[in-house]
Coordinates of C-alpha atoms and ligand atoms in Angstrom, one line a residue:
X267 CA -75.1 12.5 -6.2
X268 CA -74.3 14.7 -3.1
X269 CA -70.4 15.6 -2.9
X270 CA -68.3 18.2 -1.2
X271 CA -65.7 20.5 -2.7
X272 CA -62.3 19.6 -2.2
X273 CA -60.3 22.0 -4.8
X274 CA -61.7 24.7 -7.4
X275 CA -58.9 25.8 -9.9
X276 CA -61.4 28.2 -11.5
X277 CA -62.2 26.0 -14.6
X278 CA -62.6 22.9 -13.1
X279 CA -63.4 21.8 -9.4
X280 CA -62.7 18.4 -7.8
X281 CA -65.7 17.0 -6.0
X282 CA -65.8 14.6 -3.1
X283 CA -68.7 12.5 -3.5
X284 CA -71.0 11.0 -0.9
X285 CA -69.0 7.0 -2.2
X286 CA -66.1 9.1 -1.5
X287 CA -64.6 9.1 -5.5
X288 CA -63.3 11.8 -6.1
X289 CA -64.6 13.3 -9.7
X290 CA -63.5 15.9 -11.5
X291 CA -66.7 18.6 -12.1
X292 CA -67.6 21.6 -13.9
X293 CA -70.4 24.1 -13.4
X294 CA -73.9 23.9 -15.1
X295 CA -76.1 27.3 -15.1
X296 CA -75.3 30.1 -12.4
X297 CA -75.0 30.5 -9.2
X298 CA -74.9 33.9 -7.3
X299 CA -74.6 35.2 -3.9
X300 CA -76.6 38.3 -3.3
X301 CA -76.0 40.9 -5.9
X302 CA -72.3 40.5 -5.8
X303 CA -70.3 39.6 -8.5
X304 CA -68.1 36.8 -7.8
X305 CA -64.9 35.3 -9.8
X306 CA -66.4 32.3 -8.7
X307 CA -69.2 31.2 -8.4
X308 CA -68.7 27.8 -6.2
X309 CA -65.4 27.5 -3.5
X310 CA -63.7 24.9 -1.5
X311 CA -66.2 23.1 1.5
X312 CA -69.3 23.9 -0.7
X313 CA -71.7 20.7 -0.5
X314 CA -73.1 20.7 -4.3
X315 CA -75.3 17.8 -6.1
X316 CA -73.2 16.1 -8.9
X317 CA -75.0 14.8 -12.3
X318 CA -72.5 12.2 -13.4
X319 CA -71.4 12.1 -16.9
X320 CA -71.8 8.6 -18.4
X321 CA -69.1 6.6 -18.5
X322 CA -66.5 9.3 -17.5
X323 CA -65.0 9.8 -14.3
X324 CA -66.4 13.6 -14.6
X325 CA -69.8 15.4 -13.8
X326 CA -71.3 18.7 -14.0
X327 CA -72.5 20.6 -10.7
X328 CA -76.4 21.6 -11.2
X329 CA -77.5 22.3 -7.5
X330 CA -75.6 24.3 -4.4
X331 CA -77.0 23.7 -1.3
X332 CA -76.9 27.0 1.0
X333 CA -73.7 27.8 3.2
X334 CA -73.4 27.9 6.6
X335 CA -70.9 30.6 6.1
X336 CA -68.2 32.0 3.5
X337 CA -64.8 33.9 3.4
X338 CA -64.5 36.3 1.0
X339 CA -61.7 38.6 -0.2
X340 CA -61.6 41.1 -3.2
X341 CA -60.2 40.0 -6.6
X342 CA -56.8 41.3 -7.2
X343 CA -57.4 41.5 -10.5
X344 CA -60.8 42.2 -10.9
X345 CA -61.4 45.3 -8.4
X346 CA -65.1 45.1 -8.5
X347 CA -65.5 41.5 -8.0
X348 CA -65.2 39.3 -4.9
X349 CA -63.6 36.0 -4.8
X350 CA -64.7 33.1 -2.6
X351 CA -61.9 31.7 -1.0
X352 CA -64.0 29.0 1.3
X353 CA -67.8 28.0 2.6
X354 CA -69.3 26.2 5.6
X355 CA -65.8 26.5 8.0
X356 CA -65.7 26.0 11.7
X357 CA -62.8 28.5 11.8
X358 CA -60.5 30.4 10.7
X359 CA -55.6 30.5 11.4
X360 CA -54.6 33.6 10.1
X361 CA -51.3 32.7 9.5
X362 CA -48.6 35.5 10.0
X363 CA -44.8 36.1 10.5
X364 CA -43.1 38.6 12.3
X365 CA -40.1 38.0 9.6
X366 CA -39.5 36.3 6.1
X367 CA -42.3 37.8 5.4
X368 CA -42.3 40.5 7.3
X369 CA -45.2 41.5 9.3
X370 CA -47.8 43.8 7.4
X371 CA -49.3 45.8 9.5
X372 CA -53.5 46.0 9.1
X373 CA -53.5 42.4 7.5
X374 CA -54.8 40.6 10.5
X375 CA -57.1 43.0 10.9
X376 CA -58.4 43.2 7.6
X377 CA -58.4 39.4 7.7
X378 CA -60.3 39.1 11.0
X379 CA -62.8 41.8 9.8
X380 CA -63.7 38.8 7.2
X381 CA -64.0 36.0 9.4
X382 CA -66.2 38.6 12.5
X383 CA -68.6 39.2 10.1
X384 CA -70.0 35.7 9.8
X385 CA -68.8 34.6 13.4
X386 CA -66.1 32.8 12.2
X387 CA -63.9 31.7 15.2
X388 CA -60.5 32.9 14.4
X389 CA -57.0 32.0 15.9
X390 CA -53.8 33.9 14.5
X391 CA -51.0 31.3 14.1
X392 CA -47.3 33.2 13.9
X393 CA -45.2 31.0 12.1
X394 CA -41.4 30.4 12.3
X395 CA -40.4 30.4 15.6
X396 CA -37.4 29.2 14.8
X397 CA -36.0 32.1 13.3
X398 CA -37.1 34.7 15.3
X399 CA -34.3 37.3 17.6
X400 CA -35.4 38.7 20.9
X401 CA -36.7 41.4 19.5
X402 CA -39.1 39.6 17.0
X403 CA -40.1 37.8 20.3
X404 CA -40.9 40.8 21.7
X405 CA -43.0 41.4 19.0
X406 CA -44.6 38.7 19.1
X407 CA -45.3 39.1 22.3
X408 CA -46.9 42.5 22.0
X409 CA -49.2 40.9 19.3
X410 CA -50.3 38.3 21.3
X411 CA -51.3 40.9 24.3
X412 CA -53.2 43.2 21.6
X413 CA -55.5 40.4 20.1
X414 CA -55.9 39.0 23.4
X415 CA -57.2 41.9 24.7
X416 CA -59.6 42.1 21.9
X417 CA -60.5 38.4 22.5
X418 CA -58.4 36.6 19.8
X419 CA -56.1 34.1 20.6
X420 CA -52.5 34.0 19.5
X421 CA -50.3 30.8 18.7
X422 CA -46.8 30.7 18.3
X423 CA -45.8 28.1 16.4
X424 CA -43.0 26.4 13.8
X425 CA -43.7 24.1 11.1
X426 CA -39.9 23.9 10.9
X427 CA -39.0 22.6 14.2
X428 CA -42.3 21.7 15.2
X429 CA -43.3 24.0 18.3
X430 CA -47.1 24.5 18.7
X431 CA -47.8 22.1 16.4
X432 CA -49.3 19.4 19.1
X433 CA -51.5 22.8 19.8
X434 CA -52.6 23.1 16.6
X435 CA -53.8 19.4 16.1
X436 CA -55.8 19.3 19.2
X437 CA -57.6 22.8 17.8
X438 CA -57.9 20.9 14.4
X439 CA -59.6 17.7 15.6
X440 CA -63.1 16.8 13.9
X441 CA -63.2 20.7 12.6
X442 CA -62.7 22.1 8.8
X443 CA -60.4 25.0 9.1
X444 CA -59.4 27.8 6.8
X445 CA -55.8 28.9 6.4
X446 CA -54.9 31.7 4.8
X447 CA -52.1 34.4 4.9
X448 CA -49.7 36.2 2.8
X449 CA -48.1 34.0 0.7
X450 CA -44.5 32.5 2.0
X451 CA -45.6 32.6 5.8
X452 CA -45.5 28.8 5.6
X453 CA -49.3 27.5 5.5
X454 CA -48.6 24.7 2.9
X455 CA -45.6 23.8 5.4
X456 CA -47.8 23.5 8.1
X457 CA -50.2 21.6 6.4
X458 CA -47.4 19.3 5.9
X459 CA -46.5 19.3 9.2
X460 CA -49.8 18.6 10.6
X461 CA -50.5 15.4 8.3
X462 CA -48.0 12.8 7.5
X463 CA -47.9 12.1 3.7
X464 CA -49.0 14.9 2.0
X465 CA -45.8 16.7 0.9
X466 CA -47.5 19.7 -0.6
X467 CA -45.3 21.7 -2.2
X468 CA -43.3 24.7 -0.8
X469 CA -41.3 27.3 -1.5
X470 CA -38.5 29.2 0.1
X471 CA -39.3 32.7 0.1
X472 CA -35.8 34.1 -1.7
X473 CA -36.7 32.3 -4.4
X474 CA -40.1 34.4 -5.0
X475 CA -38.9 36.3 -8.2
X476 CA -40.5 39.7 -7.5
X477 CA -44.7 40.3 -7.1
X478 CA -47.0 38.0 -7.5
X479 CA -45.3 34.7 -7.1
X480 CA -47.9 31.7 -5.3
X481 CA -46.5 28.4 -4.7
X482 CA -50.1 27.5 -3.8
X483 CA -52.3 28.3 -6.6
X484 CA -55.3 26.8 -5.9
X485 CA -57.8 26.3 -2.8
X486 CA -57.4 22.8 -1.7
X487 CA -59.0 20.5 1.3
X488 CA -56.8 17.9 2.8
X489 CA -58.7 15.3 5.2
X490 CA -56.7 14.7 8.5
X491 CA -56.5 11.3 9.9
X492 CA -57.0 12.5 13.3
X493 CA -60.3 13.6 12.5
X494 CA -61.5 17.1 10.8
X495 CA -60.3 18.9 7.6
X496 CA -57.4 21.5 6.6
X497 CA -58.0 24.4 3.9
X498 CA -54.8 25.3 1.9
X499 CA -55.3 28.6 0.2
X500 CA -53.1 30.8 -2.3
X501 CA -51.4 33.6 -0.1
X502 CA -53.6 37.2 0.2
X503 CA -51.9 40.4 -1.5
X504 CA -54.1 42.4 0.1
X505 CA -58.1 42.3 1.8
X506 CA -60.5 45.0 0.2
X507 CA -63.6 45.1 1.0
X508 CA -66.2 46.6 -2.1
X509 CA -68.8 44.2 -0.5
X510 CA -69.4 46.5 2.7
X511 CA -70.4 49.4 4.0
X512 CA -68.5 51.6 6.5
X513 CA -71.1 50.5 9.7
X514 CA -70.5 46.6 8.5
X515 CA -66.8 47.9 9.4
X516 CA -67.9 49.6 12.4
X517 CA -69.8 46.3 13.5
X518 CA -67.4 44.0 13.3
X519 CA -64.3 45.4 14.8
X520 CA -65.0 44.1 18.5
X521 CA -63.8 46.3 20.8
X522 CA -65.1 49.6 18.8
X523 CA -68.4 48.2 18.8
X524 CA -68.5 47.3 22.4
X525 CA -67.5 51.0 23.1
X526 CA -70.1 53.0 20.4
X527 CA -73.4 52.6 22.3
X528 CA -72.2 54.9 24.7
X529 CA -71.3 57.1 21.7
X530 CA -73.5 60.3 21.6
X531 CA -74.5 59.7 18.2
X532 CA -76.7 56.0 17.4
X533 CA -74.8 56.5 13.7
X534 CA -71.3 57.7 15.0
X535 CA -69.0 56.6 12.4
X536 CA -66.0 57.1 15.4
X537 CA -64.2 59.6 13.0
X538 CA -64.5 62.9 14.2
X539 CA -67.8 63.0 15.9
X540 CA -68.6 65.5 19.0
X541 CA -68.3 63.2 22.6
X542 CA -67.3 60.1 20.3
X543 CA -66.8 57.0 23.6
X544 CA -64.9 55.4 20.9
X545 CA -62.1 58.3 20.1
X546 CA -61.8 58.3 23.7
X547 CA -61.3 55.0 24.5
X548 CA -58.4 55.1 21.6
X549 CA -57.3 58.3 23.9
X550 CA -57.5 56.9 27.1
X551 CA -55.7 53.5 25.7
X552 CA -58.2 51.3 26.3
X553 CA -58.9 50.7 22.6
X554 CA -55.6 49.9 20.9
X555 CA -54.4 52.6 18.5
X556 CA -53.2 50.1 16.1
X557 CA -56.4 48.8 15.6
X558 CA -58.0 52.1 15.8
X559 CA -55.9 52.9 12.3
X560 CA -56.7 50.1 11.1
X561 CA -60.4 50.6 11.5
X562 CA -59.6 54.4 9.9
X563 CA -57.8 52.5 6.7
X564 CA -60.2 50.7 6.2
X565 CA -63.3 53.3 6.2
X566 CA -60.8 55.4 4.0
X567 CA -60.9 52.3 1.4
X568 CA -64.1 51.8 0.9
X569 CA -65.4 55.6 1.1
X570 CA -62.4 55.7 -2.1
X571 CA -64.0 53.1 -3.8
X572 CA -67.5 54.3 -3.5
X573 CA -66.8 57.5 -5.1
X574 CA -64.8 55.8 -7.6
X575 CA -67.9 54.3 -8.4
X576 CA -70.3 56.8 -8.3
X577 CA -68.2 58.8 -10.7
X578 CA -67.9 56.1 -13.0
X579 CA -71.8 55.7 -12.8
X580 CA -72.3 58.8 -15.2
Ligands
GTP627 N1 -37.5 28.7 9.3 C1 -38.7 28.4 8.9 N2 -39.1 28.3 7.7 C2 -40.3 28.0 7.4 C3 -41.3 27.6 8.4 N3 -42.5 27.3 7.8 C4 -42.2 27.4 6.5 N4 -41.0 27.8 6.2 C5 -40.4 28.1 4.9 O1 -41.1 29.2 4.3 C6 -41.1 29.1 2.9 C7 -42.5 29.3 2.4 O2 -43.4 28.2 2.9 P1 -44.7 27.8 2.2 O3 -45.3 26.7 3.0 O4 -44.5 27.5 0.7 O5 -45.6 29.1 2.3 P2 -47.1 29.3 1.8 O6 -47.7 30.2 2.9 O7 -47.8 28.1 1.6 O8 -46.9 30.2 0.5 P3 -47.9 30.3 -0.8 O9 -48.3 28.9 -1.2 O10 -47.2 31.0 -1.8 O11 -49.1 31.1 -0.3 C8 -40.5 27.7 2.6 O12 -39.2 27.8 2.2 C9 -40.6 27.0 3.9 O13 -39.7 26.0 4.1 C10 -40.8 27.6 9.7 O14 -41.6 27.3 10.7 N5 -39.5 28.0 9.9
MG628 MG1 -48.7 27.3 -0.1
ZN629 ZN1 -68.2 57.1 18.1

């Protein structure tokens, strides 16, 4: 029977079938995506066909039908493999705060390079209004004038008071959206916020003992009753990117790729190339610096990791 993926906990996935029981699955033979290697091999939203086990309330998933789209980040663990964090989205809140977590600069980039490369509508949420001095708004503000410049809309918000959150459930409606963020930006209390009667659990971010504390562990898909569904997801470390090359960076940064046809060179890499538009743009301020280093940290990155590799190929 046909079934969508409503949480994968890496052993097990829970699977939403077509009679809408939910059954608890694992994975029969292998499933890849290109030549990448993948922690795993099937994520939250993927439509799969579930052979049912005889009279147990668990199958095993033989057949994945093909994506509309997927998010991807690099394993934290496992530097040469990728980790699906969802499939077949409408779109993508980037969740962020300008405190309590503080703001890491490059993450939203990094994270919208992600979504850009499949055409993943993304809208960057900044949680915790509520908390937030005049200077944080200020902040916040500048943010907001930045992406919107590039063409990505910016939503204050707080799941604490509720601001923006009316917003948020009108963008929701008869969608399935990804959340994702560094952890203790306040996704799960969103979620919460969003839909009566889930009470997902939360975390205040003082009690994070040190690195590597999640309060969500696992993907999970909550249904709304207003019409759509809501991706939690484990908080991000950090976004690398072994699965591209520097021009898929180069391609998917808007604005720099608006600019590099009138680059003198078709290959212009926007580093240090003779009559570069882009390095003038940055120059001239109509391409943000910000996202300009971004774009350079990135390239850095991968250009490490390549070499790592090549090295390691002898
Ligand atoms: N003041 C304030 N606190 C908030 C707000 N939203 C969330 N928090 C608090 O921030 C802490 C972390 O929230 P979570 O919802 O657990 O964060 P998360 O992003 O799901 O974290 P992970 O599951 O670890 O990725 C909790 O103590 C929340 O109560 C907000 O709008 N305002
Ligand atoms: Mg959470
Ligand atoms: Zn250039």
């Amino acid at each position: 029977m046909k079934g969508i993926v409503t949480k994968s906990t890496g052993k097990w996935y829970i699977v939403k079938l077509e009679d809408e029981r939910l059954i608890r699955c694992r994975i029969k033979g292998k499933f890849r995506l290109g030549k990448l290697k993948l922690t795993n091999p099937i994520a939250v939203g993927d439509l799969v066909f579930v052979n049912l086990e005889k009279g147990l309330e668990t199958g095993m998933i033989s057949k994945l039908y093909p994506r509309s789209n997927y998010v991807l980040r690099q394993s934290t663990r496992r530097k040469h493999f990728m980790h699906l964090i969802a499939a077949n989205i409408d779109q993508a809140f980037i969740i962020v705060t300008i405190r309590e977590p503080m703001l890491k600069p490059g993450f939203i980039d990094r994270f919208l390079l992600s979504t850009e490369s499949h055409n993943i509508p993304t809208y960057i949420i900044v949680n915790k209004a509520d908390i937030y001095s005049e200077d944080d708004m200020n902040i916040q503000k500048g943010l907001a004038s930045l992406y919107e410049e590039v063409g990505y809309k910016t939503i204050l918000v707080s799941a604490l008071d509720g601001e923006g959150i009316e917003n948020l459930k009108s963008l929701l409606k008869d969608k399935t959206t990804l959340l994702s963020g560094h952890s203790g930006v306040g996704k799960s209390s969103l979620i919460n916020a969003i839909q009566n009667g889930l009470e997902i659990e939360t975390r205040q971010v003082s009690e994070y003992s040190g690195k590597g504390i999640h309060t969500t562990t696992f993907s999970q898909m909550y249904e709304l009753d207003n019409g759509g569904n809501i991706i939690d997801t484990p908080g991000i470390k950090e976004m690398g990117f072994i699965n591209m090359n520097p021009m898929d960076v180069a391609h998917n940064f808007r604005e720099i790729f608006d600019r590099s046809e009138h680059c003198k060179y078709g290959n212009c890499m926007h580093i240090n190339e003779p009559q570069c538009a882009v390095k003038e743009s940055v120059e001239s301020g109509s391409i943000n610096i910000l996202r300009y280093q971004s774009y350079l940290s990135i390239l850095e990155d991968i250009m490490e990791q390549n070499s790592w590799e090549r090295e390691t190929d002898w």
